[in-house]
Short mmCIF file of C-alpha atoms and ligand atoms in Angstrom, two decimals:
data_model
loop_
_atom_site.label_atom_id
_atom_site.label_comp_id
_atom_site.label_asym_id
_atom_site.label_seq_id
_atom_site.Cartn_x
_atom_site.Cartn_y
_atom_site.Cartn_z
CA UNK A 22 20.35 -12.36 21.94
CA UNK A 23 17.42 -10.90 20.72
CA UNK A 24 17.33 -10.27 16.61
CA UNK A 25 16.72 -7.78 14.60
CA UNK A 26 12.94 -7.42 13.45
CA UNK A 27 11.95 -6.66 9.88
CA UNK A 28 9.86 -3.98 10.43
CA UNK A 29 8.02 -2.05 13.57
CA UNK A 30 5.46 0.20 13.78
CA UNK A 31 6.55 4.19 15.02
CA UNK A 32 4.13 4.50 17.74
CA UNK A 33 4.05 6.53 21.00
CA UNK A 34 2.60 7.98 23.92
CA UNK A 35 1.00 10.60 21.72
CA UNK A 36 -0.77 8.30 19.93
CA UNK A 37 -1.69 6.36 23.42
CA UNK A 38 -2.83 9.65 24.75
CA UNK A 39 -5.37 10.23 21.61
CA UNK A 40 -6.85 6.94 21.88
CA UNK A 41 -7.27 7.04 25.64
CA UNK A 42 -8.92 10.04 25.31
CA UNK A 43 -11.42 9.39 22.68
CA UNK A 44 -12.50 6.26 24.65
CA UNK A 45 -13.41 8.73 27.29
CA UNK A 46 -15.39 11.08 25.20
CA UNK A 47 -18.18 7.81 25.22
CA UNK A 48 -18.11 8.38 20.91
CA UNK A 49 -15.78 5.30 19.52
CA UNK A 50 -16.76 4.92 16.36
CA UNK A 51 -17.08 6.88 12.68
CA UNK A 52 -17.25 9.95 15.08
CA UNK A 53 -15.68 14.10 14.86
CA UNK A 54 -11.75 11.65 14.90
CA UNK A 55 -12.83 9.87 12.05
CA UNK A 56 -13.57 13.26 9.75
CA UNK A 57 -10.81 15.26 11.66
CA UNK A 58 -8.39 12.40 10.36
CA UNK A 59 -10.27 12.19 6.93
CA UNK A 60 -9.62 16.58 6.20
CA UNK A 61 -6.27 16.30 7.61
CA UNK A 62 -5.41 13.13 5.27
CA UNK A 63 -6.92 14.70 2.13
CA UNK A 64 -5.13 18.17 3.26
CA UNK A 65 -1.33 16.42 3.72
CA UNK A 66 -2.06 14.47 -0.06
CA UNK A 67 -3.51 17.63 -1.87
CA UNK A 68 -6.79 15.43 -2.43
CA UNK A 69 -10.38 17.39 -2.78
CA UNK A 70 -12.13 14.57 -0.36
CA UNK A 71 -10.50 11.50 1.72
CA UNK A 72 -12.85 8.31 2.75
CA UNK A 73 -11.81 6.73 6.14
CA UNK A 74 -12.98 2.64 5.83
CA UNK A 75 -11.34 -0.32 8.04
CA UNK A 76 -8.72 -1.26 5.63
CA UNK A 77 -7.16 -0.97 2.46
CA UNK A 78 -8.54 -3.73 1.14
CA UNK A 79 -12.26 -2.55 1.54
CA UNK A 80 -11.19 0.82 0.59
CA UNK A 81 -10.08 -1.61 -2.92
CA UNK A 82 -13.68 -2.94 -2.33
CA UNK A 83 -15.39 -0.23 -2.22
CA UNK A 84 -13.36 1.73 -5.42
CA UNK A 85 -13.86 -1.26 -7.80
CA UNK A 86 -18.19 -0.49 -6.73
CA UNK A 87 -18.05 3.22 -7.28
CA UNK A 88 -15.74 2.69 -10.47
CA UNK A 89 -18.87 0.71 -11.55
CA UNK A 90 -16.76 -2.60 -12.27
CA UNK A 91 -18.98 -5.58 -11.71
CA UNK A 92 -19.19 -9.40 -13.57
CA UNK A 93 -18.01 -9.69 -17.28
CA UNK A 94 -15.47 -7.22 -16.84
CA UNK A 95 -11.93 -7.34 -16.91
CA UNK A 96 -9.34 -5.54 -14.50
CA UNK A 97 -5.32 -5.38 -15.61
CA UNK A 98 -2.92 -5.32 -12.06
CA UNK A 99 0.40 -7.18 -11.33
CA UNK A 100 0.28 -10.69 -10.33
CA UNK A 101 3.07 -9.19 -8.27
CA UNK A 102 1.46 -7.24 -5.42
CA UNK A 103 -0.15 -8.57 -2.07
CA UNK A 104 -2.88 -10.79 -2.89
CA UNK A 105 -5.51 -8.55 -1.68
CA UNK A 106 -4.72 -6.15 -4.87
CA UNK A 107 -6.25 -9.70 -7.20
CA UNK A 108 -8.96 -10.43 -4.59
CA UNK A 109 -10.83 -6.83 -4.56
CA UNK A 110 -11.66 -7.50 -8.21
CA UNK A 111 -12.51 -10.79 -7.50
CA UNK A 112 -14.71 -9.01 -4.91
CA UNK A 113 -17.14 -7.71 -7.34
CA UNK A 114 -17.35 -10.39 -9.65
CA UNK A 115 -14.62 -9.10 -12.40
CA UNK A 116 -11.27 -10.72 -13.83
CA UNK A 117 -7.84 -10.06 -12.40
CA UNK A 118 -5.40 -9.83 -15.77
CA UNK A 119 -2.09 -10.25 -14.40
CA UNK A 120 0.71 -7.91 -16.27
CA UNK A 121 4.32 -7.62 -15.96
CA UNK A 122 6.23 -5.26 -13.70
CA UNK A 123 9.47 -3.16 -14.29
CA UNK A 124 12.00 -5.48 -12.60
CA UNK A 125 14.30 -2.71 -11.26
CA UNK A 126 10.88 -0.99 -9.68
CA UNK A 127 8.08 -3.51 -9.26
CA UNK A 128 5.61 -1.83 -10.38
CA UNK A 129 3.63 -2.42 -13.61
CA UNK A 130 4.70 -2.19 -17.34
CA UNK A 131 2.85 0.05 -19.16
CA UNK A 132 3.84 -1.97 -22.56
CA UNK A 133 3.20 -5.40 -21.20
CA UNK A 134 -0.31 -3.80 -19.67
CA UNK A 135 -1.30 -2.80 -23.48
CA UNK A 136 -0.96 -6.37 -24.94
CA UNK A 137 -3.50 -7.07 -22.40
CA UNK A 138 -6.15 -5.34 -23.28
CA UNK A 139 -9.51 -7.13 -24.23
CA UNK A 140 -12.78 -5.44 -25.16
CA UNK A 141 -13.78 -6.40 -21.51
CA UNK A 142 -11.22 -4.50 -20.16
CA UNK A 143 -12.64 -1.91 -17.67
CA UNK A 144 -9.92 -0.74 -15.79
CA UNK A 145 -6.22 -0.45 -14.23
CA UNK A 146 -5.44 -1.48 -11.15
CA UNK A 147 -1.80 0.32 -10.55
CA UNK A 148 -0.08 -0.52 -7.36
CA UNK A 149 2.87 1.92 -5.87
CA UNK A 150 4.86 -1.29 -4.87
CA UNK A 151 6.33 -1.34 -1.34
CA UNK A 152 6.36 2.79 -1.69
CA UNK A 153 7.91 3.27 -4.89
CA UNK A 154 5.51 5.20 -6.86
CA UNK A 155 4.51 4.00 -10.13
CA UNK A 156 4.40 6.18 -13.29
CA UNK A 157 0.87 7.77 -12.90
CA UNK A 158 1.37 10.14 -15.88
CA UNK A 159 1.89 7.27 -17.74
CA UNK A 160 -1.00 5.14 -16.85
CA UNK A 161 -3.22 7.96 -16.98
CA UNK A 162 -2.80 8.56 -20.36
CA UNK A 163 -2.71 5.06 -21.60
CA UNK A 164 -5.99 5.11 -19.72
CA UNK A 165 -7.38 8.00 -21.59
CA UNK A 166 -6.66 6.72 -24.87
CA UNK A 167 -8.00 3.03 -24.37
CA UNK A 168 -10.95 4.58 -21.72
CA UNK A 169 -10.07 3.09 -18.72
CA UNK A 170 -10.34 3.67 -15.30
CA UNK A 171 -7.50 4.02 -13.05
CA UNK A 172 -7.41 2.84 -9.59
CA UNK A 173 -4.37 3.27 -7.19
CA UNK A 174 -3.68 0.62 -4.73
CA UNK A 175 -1.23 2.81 -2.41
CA UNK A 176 -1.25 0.82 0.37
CA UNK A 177 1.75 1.30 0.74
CA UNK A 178 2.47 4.84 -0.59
CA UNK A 179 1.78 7.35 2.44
CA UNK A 180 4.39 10.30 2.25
CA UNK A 181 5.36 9.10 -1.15
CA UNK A 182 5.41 11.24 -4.05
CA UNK A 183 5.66 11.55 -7.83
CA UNK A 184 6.69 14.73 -9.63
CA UNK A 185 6.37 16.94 -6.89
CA UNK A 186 2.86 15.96 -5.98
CA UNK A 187 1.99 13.54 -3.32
CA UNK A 188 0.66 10.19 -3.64
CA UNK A 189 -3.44 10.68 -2.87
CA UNK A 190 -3.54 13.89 -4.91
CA UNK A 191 -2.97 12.42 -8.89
CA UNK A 192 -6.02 9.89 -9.69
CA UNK A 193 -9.91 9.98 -8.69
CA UNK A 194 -9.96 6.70 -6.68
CA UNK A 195 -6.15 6.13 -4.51
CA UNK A 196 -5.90 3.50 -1.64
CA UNK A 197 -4.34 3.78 1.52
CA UNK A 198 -3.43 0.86 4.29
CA UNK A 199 -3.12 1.34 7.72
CA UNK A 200 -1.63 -1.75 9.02
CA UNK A 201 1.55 -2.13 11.12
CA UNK A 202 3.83 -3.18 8.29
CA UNK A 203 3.03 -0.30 6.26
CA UNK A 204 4.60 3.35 7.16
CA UNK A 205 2.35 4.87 9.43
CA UNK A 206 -0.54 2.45 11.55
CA UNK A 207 -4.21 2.92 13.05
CA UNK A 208 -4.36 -0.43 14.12
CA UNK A 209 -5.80 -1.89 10.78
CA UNK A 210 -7.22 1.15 8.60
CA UNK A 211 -7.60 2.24 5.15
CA UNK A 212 -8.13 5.92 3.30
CA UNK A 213 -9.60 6.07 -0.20
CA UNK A 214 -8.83 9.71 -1.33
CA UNK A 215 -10.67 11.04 -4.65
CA UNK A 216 -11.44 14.33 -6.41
CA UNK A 217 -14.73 13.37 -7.25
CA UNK A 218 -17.53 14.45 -5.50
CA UNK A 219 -19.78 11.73 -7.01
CA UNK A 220 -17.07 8.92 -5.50
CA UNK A 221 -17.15 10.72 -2.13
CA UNK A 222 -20.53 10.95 -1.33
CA UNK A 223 -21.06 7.07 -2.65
CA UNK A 224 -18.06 5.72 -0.55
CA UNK A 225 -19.15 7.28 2.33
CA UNK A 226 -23.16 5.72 1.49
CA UNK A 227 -21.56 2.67 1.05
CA UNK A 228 -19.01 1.99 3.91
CA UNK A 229 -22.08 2.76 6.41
CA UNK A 230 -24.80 -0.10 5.25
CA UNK A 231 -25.98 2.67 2.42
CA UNK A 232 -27.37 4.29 4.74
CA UNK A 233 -28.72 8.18 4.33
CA UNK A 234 -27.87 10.04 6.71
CA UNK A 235 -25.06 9.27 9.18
CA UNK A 236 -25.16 9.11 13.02
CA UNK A 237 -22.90 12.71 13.02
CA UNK A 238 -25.99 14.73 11.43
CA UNK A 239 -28.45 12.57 13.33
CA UNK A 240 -26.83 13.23 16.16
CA UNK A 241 -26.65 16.86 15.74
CA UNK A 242 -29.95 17.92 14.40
CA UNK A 243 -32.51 19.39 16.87
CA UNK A 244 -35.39 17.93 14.72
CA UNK A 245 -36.53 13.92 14.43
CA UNK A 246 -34.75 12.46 11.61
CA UNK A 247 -35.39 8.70 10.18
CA UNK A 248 -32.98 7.59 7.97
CA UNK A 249 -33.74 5.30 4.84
CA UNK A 250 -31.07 2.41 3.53
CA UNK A 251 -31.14 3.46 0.09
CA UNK A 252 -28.48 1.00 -1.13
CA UNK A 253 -27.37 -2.57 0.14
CA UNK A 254 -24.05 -0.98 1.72
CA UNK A 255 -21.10 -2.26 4.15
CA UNK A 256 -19.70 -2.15 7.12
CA UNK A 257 -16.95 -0.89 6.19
CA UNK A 258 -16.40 1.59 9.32
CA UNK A 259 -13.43 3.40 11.15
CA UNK A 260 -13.35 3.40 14.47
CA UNK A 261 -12.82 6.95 16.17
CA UNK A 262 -10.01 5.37 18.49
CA UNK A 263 -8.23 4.00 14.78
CA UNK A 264 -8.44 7.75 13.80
CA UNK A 265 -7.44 9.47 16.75
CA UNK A 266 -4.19 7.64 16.79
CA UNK A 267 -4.10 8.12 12.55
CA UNK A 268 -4.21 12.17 13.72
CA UNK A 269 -1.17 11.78 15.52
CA UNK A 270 0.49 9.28 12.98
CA UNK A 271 0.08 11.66 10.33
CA UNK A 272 1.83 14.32 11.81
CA UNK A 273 4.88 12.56 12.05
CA UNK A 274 4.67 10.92 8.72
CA UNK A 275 7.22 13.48 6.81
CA UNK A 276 9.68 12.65 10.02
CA UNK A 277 9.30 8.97 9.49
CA UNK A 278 9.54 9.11 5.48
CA UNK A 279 12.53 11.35 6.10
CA UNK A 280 13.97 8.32 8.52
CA UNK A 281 13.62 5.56 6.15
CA UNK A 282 14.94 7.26 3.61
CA UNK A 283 18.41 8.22 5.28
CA UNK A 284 18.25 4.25 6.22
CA UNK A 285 17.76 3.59 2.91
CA UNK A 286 20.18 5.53 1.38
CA UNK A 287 23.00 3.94 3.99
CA UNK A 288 21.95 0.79 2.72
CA UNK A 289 22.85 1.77 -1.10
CA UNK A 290 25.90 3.46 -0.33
CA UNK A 291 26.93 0.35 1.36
CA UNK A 292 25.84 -2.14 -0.68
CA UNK A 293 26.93 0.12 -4.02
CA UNK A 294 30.17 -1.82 -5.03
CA UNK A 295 27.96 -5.56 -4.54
CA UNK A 296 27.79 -6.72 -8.44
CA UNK A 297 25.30 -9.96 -7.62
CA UNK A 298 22.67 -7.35 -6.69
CA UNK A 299 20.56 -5.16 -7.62
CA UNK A 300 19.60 -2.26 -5.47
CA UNK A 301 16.06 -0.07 -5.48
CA UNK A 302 16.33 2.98 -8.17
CA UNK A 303 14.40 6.35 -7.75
CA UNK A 304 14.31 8.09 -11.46
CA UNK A 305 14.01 11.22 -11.31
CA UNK A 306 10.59 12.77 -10.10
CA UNK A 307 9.59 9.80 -8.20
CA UNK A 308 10.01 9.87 -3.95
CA UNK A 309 9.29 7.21 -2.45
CA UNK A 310 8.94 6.27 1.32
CA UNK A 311 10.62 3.17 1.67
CA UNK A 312 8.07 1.41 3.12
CA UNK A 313 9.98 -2.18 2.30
CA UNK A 314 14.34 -1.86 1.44
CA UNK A 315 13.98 -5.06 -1.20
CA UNK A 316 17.59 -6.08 -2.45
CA UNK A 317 17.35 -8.52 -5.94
CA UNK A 318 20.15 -11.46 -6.40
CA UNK A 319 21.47 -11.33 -9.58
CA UNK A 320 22.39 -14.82 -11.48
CA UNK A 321 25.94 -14.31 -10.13
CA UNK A 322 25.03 -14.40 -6.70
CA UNK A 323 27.21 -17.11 -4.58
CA UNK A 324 23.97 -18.43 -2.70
CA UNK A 325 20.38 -18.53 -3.62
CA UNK A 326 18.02 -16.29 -2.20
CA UNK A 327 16.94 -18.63 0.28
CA UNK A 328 20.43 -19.61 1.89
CA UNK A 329 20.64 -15.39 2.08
CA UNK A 330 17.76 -15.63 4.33
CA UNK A 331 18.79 -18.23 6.35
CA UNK A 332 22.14 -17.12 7.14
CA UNK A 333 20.63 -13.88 7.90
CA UNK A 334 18.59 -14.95 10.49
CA UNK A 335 21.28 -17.51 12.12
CA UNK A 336 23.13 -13.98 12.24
CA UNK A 337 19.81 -13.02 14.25
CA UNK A 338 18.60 -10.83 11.05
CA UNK A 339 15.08 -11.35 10.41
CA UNK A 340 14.46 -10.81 6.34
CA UNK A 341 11.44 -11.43 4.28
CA UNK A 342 11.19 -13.31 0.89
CA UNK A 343 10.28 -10.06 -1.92
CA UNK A 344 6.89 -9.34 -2.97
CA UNK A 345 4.85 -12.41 -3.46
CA UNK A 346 2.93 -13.46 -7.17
CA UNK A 347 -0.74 -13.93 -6.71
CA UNK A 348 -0.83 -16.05 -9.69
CA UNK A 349 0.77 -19.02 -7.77
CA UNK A 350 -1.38 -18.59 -4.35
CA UNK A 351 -3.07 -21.83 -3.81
CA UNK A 352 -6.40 -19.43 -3.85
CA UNK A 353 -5.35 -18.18 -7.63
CA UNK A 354 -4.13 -21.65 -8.66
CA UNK A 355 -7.35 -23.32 -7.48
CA UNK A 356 -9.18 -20.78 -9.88
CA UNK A 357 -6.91 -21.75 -13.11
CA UNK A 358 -4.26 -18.89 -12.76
CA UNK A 359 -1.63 -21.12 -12.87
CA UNK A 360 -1.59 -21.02 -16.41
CA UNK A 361 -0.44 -17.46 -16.59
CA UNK A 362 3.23 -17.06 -18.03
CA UNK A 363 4.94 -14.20 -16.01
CA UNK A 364 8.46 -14.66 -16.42
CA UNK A 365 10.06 -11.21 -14.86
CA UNK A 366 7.75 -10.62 -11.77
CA UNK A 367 8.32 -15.20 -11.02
CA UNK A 368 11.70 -14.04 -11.17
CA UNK A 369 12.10 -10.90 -8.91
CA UNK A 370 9.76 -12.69 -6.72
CA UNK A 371 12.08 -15.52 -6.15
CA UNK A 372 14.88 -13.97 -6.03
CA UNK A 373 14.25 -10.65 -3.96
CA UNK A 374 14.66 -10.35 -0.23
CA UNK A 375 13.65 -7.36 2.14
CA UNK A 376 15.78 -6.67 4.58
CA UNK A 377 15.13 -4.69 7.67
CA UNK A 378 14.00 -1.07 8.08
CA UNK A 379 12.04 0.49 10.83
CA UNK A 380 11.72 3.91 12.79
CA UNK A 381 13.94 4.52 15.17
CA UNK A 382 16.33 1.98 13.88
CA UNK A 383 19.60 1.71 15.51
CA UNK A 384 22.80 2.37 13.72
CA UNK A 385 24.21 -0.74 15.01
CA UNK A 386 21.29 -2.54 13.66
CA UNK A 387 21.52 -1.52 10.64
CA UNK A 388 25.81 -1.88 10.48
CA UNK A 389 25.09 -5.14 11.66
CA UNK A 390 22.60 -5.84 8.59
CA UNK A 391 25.15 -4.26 6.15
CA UNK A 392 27.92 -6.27 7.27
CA UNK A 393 25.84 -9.93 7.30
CA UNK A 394 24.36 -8.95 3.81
CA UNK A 395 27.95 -7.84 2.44
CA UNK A 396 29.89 -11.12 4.26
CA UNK A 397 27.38 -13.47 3.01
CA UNK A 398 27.47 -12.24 -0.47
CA UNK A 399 31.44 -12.59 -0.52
CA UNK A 400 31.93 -8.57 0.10
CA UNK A 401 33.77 -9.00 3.95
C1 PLP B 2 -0.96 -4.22 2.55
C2 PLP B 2 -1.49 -4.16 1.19
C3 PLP B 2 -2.87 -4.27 0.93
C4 PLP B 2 -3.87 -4.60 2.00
O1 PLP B 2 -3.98 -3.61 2.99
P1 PLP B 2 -4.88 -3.94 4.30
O2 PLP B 2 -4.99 -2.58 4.95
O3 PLP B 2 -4.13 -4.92 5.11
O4 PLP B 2 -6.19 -4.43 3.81
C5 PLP B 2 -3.30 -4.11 -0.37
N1 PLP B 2 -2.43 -3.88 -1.39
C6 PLP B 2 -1.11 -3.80 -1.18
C7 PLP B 2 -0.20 -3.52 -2.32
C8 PLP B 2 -0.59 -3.95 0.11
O5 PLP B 2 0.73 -3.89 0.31
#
């Protein structure tokens, strides 16, 4: 019997088709794919300019350089995010300052953030947790008043929006990831989109080994051009193939958003009577994608969250404990993090679970996960 998988990515011969075809074109990497994808990406968010880089976590890289964070300073994000949100200040030399998050949304507390604010403090690192936007309007302010910078890690926030406007279009410096587990995939790939014109022409410098003038215009200029490093840059690089299939990803991104959401709204209709849990919550204005369905075991729950799992998968459900706390990585607790209190986001993470929701999922599948979750929780 084979089981049901957490997550898969929406791919197809479309996005075969692209790929094949821009191997045979002979021009593979940071090519005409990789700025067709880039215009189309800033386009779909409403953005001015969009950056195409390998991942999302040098696309965090590369926004902590242009934000002009470096040692001494201090950066305020959740402990409770994937670790690479901690390491890309880390990256640069700065201090992660783990806050609190909202335990019904994940995503940071504005109020906990402020009682974290040193005269270090540079910036905000505010993470749209598994595609359930945070409250930008918010964060911006707070920012404004205390003269911050914001940063978005939206890794996973493609097709997600927040009063009306899509994720990508609200802040200067928004990340975007790529990977498999995240809504729509180019392999591994990131997107940093930003209204400033300043941040777009150093993010593209610096994802290309700082160099001045890229192999596109050298390629098309009739006249002998030498190009100068003028900054020690990265390789931080798309590959045309990556983009070609992100082209075709993107235009079924509403489609897929529009899936997961009808999968996740089965799920809360079906799970809406279960009093040991506690279900995601869109307020009003906020859209998100679903990019991960996490459920959160009340105290009353019958089993602990790790007997849930377990009997899920002997049902031949595959689940995944909720988001993970950086603080108490072996990386973060090597460094002294340990010491950071965080009761609420210790909590959700141990006692969340993500269950499993992919594109095309099967309505049997996901009966079959509704019944398991609701047996095991005492709700035959
Ligand atoms: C997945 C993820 C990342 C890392 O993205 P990559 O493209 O794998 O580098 C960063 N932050 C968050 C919140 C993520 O979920």
């Amino acid at each position: 019997m084979s089981s049901i998988p957490i997550a898969k990515p929406m791919l197809g011969v479309e996005e075969a088709e692209a790929a094949y075809n821009t191997i045979l074109t002979g021009w593979v990497t940071q090519g005409p794919r990789v700025q067709e994808f880039e215009e189309k990406f800033a386009a779909y968010c409403g953005a001015p300019y969009a950056v195409a880089v390998s991942n999302c976590t040098t696309a965090l890289h590369l926004s902590m350089i242009v934000a002009g964070i470096g040692a001494g300073d201090e950066v305020i994000c959740p402990s409770m995010s994937y670790i690479a949100t901690a390491n890309s200040i880390l990256y640069v030399g700065a201090t992660p300052v783990f806050a609190e998050v909202n335990p019904v949304t994940y995503n940071l507390d504005v109020a906990d953030v402020a009682k974290r604010i040193t005269p270090k403090t540079k910036a905000v690192l505010l993470v749209h947790q598994i595609g359930m936007p945070a409250d930008i309007d918010a964060f911006s302010t707070f920012c404004k008043q205390h003269n911050l910078i914001l940063i978005e890690d939206a890794a996973c926030a493609a097709g997600s929006s927040y009063k009306g406007r899509k994720i990508g279009s609200h802040s200067d410096l928004v990340c975007f990831s790529f990977h498999p587990r995240k809504v729509i995939t180019t392999g591994d790939g990131g997107m940093i989109t930003t209204s400033k014109v300043e941040f777009y022409e150093r993010l593209k410098l610096l994802r290309q080994h700082g160099m001045s003038v890229n192999d596109r215009v050298r390629h098309e200029s009739g006249k002998l051009i030498f190009e100068d490093h003028i900054a020690v840059g990265y390789n931080y690089r798309m590959t045309d193939i990556q983009a070609a299939v992100g082209i075709q990803q993107l235009a079924r991104l509403d489609d897929i958003v529009s899936e997961r959401r009808k999968i996740a709204n089965y799920y809360h209709e079906a799970f809406a009577d279960i009093d040991c849990i506690r279900l995601p919550k869109e307020a009003d204005g906020y859209f998100s994608n679903y990019q991960s369905y996490s459920i959160y075991l009340l105290p009353n729950a019958p089993l602990t969250r790790n007997e849930l799992m377990q009997h899920l998968l002997d049902d031949g459900i595959n689940s995944r404990r909720g988001i993970m706390t950086s603080h108490r990585e072996t990386a973060y607790v090597d460094l002294g993090f340990d010491t950071v209190n965080l009761p609420v986001s210790e909590h959700a993470a141990d006692n969340s679970i993500i269950l499993p929701l992919f594109v095309p999922m099967p309505q049997a599948d996901i009966e079959k996960v509704v019944s398991a979750v609701r047996k095991h929780l005492g709700y035959a």
